[in-house]
mmCIF file of C-alpha atoms and ligand atoms in Angstrom:
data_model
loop_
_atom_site.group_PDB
_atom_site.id
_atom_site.type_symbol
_atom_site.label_atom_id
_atom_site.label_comp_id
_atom_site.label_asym_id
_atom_site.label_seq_id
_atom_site.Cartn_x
_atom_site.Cartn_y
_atom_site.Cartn_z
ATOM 1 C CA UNK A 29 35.350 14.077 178.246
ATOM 2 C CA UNK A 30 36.092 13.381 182.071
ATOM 3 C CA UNK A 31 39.787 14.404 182.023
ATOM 4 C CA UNK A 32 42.337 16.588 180.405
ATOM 5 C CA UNK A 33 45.997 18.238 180.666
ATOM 6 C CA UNK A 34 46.350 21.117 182.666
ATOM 7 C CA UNK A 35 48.690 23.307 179.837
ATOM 8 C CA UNK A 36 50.038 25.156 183.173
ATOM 9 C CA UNK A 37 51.722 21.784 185.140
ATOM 10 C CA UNK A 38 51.165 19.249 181.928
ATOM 11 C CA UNK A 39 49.338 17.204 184.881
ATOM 12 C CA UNK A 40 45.825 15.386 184.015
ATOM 13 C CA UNK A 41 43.340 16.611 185.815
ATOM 14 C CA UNK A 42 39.431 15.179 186.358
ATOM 15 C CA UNK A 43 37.267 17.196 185.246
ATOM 16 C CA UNK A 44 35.345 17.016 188.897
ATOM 17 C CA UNK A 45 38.256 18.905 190.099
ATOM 18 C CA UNK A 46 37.211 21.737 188.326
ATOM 19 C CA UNK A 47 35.207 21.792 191.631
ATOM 20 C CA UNK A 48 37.863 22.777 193.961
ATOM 21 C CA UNK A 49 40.166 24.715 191.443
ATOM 22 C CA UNK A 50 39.296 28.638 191.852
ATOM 23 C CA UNK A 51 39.371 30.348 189.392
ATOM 24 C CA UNK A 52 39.041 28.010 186.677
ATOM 25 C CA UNK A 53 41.110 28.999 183.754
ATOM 26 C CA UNK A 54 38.854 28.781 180.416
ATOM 27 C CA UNK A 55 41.637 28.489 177.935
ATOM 28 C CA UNK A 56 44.147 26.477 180.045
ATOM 29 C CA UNK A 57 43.439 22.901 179.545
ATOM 30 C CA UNK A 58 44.231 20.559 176.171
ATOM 31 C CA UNK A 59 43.261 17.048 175.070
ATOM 32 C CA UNK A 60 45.362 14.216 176.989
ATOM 33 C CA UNK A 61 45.566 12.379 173.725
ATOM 34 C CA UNK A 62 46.054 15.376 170.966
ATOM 35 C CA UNK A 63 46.761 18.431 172.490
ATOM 36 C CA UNK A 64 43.115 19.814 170.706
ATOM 37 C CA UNK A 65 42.099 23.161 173.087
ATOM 38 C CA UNK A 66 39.055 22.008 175.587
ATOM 39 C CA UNK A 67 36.629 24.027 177.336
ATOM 40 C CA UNK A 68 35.818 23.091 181.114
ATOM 41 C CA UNK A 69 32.240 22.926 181.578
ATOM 42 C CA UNK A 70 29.614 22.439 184.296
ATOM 43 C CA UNK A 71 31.357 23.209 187.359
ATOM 44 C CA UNK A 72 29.790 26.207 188.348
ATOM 45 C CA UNK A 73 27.934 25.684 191.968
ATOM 46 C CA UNK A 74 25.026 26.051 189.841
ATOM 47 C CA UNK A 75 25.194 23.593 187.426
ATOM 48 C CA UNK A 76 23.384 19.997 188.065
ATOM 49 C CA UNK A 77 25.545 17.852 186.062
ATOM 50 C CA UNK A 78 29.051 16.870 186.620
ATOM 51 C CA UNK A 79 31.461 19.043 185.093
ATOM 52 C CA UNK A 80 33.357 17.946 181.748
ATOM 53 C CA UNK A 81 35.634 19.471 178.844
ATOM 54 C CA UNK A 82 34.118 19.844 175.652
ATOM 55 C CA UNK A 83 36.395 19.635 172.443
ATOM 56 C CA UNK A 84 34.672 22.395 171.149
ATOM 57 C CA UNK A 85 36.719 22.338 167.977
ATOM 58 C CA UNK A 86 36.898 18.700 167.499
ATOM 59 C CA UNK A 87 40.173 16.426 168.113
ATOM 60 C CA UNK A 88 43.415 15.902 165.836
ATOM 61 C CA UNK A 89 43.719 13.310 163.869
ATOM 62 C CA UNK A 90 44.430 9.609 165.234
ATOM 63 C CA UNK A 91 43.040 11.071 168.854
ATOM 64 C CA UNK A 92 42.722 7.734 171.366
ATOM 65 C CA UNK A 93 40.584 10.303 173.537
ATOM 66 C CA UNK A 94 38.076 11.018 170.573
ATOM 67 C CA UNK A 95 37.499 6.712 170.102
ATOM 68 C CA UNK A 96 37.107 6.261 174.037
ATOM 69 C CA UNK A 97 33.487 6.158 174.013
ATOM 70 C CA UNK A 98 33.127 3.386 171.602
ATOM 71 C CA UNK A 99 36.233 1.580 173.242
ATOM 72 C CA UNK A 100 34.422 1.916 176.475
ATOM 73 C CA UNK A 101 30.990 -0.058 175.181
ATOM 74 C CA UNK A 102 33.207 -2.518 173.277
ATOM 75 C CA UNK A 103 35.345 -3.350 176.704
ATOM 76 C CA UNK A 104 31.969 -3.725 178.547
ATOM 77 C CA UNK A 105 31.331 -7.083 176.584
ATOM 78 C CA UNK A 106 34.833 -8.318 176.121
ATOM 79 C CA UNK A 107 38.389 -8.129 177.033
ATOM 80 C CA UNK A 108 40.130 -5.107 175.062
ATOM 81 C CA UNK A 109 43.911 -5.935 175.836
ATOM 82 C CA UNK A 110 45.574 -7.992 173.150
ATOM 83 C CA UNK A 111 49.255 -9.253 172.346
ATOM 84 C CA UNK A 112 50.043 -5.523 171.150
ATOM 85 C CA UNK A 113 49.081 -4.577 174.606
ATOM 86 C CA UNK A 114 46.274 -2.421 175.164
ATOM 87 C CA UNK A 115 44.599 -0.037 172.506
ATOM 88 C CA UNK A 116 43.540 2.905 175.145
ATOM 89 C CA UNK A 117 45.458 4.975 177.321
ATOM 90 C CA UNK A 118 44.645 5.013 181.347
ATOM 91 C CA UNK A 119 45.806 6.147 184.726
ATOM 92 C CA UNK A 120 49.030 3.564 186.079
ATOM 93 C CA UNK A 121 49.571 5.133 189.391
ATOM 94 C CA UNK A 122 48.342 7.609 191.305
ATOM 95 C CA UNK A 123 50.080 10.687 192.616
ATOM 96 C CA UNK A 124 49.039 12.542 195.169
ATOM 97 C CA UNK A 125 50.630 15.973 195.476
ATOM 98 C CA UNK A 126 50.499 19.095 197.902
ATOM 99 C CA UNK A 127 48.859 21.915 195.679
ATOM 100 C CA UNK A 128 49.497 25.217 196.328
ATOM 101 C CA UNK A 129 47.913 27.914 194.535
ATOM 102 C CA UNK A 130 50.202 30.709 193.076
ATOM 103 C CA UNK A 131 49.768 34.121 191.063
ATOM 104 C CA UNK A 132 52.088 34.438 188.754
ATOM 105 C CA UNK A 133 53.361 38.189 187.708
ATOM 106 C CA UNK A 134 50.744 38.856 185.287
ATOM 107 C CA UNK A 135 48.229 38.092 188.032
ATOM 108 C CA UNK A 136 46.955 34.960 186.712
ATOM 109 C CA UNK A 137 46.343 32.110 188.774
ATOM 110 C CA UNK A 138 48.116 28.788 188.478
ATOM 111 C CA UNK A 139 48.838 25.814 190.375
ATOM 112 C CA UNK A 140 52.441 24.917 191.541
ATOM 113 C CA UNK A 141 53.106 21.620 192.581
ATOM 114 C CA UNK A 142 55.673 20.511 195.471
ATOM 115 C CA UNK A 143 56.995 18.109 192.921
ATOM 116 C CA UNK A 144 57.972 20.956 190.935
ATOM 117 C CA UNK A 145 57.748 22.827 187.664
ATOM 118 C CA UNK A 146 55.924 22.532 184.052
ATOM 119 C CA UNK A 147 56.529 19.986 181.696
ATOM 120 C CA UNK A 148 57.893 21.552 179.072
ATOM 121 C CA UNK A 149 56.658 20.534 175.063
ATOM 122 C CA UNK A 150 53.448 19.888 176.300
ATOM 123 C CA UNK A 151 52.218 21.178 173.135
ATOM 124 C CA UNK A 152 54.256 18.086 171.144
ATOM 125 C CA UNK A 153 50.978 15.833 170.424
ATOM 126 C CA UNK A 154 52.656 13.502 168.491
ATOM 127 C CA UNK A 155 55.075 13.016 172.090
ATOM 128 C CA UNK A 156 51.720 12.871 173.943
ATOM 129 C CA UNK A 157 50.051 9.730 171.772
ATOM 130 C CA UNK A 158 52.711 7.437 172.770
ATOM 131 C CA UNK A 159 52.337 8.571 176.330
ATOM 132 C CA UNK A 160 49.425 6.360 176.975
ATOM 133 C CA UNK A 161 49.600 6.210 181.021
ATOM 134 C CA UNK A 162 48.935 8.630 182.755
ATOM 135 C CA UNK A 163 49.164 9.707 186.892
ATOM 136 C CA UNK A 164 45.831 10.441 188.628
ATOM 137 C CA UNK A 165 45.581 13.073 190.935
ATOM 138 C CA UNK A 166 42.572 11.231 192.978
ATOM 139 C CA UNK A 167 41.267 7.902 192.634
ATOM 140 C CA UNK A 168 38.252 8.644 190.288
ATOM 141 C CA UNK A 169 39.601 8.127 187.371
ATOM 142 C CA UNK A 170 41.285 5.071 188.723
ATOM 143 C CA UNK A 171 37.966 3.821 189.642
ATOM 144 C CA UNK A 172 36.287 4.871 186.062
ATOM 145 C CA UNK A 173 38.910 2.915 184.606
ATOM 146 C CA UNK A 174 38.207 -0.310 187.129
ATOM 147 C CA UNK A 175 34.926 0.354 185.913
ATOM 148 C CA UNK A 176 35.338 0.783 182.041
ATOM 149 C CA UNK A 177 37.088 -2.195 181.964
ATOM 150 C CA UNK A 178 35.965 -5.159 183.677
ATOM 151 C CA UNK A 179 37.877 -7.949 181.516
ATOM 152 C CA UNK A 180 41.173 -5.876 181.196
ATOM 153 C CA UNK A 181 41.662 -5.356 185.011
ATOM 154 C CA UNK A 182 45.014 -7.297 184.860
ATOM 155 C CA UNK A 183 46.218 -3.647 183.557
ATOM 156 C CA UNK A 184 49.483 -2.102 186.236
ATOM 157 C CA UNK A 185 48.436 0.353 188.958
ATOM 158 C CA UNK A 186 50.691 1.568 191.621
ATOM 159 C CA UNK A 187 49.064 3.098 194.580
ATOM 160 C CA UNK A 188 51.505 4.195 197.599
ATOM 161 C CA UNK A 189 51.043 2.169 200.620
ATOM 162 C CA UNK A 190 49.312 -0.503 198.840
ATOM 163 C CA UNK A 191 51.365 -3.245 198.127
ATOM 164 C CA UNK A 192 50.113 -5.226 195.155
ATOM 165 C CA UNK A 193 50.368 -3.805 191.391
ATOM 166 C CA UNK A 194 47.316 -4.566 188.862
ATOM 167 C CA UNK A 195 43.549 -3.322 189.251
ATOM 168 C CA UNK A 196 42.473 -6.585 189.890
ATOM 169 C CA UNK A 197 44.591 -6.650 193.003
ATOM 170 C CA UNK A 198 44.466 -3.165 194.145
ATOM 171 C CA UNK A 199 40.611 -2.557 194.139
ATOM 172 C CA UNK A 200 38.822 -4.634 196.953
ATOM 173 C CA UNK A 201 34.900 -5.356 197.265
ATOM 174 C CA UNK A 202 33.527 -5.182 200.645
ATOM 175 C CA UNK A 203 31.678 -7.664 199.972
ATOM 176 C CA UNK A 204 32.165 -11.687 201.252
ATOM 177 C CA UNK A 205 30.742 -14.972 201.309
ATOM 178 C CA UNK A 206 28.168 -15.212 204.153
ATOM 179 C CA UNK A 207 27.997 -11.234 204.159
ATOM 180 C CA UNK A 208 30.297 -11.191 207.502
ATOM 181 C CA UNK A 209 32.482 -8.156 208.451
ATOM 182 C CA UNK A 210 35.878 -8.922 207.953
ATOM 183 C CA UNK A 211 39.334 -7.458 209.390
ATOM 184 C CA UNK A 212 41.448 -5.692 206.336
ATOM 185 C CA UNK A 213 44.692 -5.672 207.488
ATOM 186 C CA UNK A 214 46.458 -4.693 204.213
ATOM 187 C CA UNK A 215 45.354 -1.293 202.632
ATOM 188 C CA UNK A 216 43.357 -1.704 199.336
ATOM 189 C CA UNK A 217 41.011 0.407 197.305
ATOM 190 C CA UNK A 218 38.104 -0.488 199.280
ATOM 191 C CA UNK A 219 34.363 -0.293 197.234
ATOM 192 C CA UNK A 220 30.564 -0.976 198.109
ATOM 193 C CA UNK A 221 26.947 0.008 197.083
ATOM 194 C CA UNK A 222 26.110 3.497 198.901
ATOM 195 C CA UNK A 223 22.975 3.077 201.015
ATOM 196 C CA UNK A 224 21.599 6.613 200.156
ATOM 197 C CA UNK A 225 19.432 7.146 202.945
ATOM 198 C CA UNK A 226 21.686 6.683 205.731
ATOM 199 C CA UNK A 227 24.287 9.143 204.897
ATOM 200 C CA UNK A 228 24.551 12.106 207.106
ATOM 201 C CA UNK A 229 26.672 14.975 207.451
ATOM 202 C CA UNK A 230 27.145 17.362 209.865
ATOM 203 C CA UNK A 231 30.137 20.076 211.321
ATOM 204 C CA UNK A 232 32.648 16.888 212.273
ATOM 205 C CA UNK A 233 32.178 14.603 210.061
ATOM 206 C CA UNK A 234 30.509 13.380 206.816
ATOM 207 C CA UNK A 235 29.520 9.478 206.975
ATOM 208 C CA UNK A 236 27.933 7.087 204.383
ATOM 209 C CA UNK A 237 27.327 3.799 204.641
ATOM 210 C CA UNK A 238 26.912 0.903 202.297
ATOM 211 C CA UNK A 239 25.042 -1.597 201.888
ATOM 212 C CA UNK A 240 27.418 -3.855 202.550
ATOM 213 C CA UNK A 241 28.257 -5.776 205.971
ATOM 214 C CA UNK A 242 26.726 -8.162 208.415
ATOM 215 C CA UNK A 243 23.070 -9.406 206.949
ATOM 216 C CA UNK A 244 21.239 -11.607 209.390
ATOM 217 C CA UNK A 245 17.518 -13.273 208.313
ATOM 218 C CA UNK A 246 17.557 -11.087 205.155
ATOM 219 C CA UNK A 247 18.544 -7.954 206.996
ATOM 220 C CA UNK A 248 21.275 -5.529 207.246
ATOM 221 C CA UNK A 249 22.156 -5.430 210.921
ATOM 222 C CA UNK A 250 25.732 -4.040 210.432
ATOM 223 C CA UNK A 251 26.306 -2.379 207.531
ATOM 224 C CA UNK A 252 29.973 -0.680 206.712
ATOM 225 C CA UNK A 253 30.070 3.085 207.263
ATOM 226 C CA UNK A 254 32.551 5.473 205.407
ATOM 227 C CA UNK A 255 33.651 8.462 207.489
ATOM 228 C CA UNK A 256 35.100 11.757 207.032
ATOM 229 C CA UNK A 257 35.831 13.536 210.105
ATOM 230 C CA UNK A 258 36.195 17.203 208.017
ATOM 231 C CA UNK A 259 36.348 19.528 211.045
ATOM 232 C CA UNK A 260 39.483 20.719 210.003
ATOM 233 C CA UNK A 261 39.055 20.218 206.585
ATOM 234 C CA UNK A 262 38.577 23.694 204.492
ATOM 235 C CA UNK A 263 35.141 24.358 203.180
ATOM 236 C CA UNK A 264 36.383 23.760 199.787
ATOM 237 C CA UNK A 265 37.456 20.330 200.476
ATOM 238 C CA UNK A 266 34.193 20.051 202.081
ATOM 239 C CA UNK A 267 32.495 21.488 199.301
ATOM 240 C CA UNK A 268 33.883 19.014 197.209
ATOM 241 C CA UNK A 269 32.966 16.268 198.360
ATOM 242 C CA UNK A 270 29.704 16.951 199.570
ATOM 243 C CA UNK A 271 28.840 17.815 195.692
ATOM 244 C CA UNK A 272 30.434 14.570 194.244
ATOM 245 C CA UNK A 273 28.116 12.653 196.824
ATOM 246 C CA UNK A 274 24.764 15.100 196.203
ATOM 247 C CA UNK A 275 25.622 14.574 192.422
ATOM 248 C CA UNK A 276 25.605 10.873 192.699
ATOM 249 C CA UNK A 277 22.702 10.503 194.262
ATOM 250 C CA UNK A 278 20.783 12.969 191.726
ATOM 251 C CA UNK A 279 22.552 10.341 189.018
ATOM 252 C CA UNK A 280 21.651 7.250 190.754
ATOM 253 C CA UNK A 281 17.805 8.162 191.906
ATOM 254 C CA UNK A 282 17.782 9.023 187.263
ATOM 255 C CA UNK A 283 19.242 5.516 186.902
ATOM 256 C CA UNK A 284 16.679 4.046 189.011
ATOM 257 C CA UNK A 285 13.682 5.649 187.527
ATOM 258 C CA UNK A 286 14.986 4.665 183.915
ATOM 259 C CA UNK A 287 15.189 1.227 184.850
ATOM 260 C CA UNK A 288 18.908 0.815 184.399
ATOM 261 C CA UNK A 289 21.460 -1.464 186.470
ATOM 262 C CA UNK A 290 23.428 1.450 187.669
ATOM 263 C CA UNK A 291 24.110 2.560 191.045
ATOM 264 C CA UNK A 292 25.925 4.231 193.365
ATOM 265 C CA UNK A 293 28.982 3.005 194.389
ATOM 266 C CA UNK A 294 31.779 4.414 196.961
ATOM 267 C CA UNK A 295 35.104 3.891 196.582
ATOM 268 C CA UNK A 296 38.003 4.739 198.912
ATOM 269 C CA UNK A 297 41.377 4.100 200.672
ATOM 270 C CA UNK A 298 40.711 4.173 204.529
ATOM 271 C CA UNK A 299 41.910 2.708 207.389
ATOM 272 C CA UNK A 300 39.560 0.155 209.399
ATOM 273 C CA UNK A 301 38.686 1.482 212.356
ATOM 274 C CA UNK A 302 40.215 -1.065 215.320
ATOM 275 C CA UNK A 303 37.697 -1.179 217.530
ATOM 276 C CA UNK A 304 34.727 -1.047 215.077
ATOM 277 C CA UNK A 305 35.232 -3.170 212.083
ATOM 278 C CA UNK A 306 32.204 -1.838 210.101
ATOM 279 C CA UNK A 307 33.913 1.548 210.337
ATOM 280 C CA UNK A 308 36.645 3.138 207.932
ATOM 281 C CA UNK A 309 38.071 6.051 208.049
ATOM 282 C CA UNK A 310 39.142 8.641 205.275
ATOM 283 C CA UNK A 311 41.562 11.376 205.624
ATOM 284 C CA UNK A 312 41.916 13.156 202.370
ATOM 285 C CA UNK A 313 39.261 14.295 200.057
ATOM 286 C CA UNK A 314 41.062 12.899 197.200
ATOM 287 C CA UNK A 315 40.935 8.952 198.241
ATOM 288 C CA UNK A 316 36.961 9.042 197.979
ATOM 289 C CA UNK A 317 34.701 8.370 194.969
ATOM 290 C CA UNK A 318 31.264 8.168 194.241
ATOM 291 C CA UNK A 319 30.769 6.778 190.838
ATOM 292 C CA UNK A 320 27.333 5.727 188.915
ATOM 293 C CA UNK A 321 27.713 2.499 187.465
ATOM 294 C CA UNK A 322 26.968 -1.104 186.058
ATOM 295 C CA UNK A 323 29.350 -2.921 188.142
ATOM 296 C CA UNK A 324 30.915 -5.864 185.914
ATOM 297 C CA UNK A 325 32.599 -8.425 187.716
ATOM 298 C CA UNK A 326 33.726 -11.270 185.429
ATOM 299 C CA UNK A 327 34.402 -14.792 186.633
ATOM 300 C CA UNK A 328 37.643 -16.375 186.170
ATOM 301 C CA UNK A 329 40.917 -14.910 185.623
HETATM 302 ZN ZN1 ZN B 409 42.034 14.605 171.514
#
């Protein structure tokens, strides 16, 4: 599974975080939906695939986690929500705190959190099953969820700083009628096919574009670019995001050869750069996404 409670802070974490947290604490994360012990796996620098948790021992009974697979292909096809609400729990808001990384008195490692403390009875599962939203830490599983559920995007998100409240609203395509570059004004998730062989990195700044923007006679003459200026940024922030972007492109070149619709997309919440509307800017390693997918976009309401 792609996320799961940190038993230290009760917080969910993405499993892709498992990139950045050092050392990674074996026994210390749970099911968000049962409490069931899960192993974090694949996030050595080593390991080719994306790191997960493994419910090595199976879930607890009546688990929404354990049924998220098969509520994932149903809500492909068709609208999930019904008058009871909806039947799977998902991130409402995202939260974006300053880490810090502590050692507690027996030496082990833990994360404290500026907005303080541990949850306490993060054990009670039965507590945990009602608690069916959640607060992201970064905005892929926000985006996973946009994703997952393409007829159900009508579902409440609050993002600081961006002013409207429902998926639908909050998430923005870069792309428009007539394939023109357009002025954002108001902050939004921003998203757009990555056009892998552009992207470049080097000691200032890491930049990928899309292949999204001006077309002129069937060609793209302006296409948006994404950039991180990192020259400041610590190598494990770096590090991070360099590896979601490498992993991508591993997943999407797979996709391609297997003949399926997936593809890379990038996802982020920049600022437009005012002198060069193709450009955006991004200034925290948690507000950018790279995310292998079908991209469902269903007409209508
Ligand atoms: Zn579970």
């Amino acid at each position: 599974m792609e996320s799961a409670c940190d038993k230290h802070t009760g917080e969910v974490i993405d499993a892709e975080q498992l990139w950045i947290i050092v050392p990674v604490d074996p026994m210390g994360y749970e099911c968000r939906g049962c409490g069931a012990l899960v192993t974090p796996c694949s996030y050595r620098p080593e390991n080719k695939v994306r790191p997960y948790f493994s419910a090595k021992d199976g879930h607890n009974a009546g688990c929404d986690v354990d049924g998220e697979v098969e509520l994932v292909k149903r809500a492909q096809k068709q609208r999930i929500s019904t008058r009871e609400g909806f039947p799977g729990s998902f991130p409402n808001r995202l939260v974006l705190r300053d880490t810090r990384k502590v050692v507690d008195s027996n030496g082990t490692p833990t994360v404290a959190t500026s907005a303080g403390g541990r949850r306490s009875g993060s054990k009670g599962s039965s507590e945990k099953q009602r608690d069916r939203h959640w607060a992201a830490q970064t905005i892929r599983p926000i985006c996973r969820t946009f994703v997952n559920y393409p007829y159900d995007r009508d579902l409440p998100l609050a993002v600081l700083g961006i002013a409207v409240g429902t998926y639908q609203r909050v998430f923005r395509s870069l792309k428009v009628k007539g394939d023109q570059i357009l002025r954002h004004p108001e902050p939004r998730l921003f998203y757009g096919p990555i056009s892998w062989k552009a992207s470049f990195a080097n000691d200032d700044r890491l930049e990928i574009q899309l292949s999204y923007g001006e077309w002129i006679e069937g060609k793209l003459t302006r296409p948006y670019r994404v950039r991180m200026s990192w020259k400041d940024w610590s190598d494990a922030k770096r590090n991070y995001v360099s590896r979601e972007v490498r992993t991508a492109k591993v997943e999407s070149i797979a996709a391609n050869k297997r003949g399926d619709k997936e593809k890379g997309w990038l996802f982020f919440i920049g600022r437009q750069d005012e002198s060069d509307s193709a450009l955006f800017h991004v200034d925290d390693h948690r507000l950018v996404c790279c995310v292998v997918a079908e991209m469902i976009c269903p007409r209508g309401p």
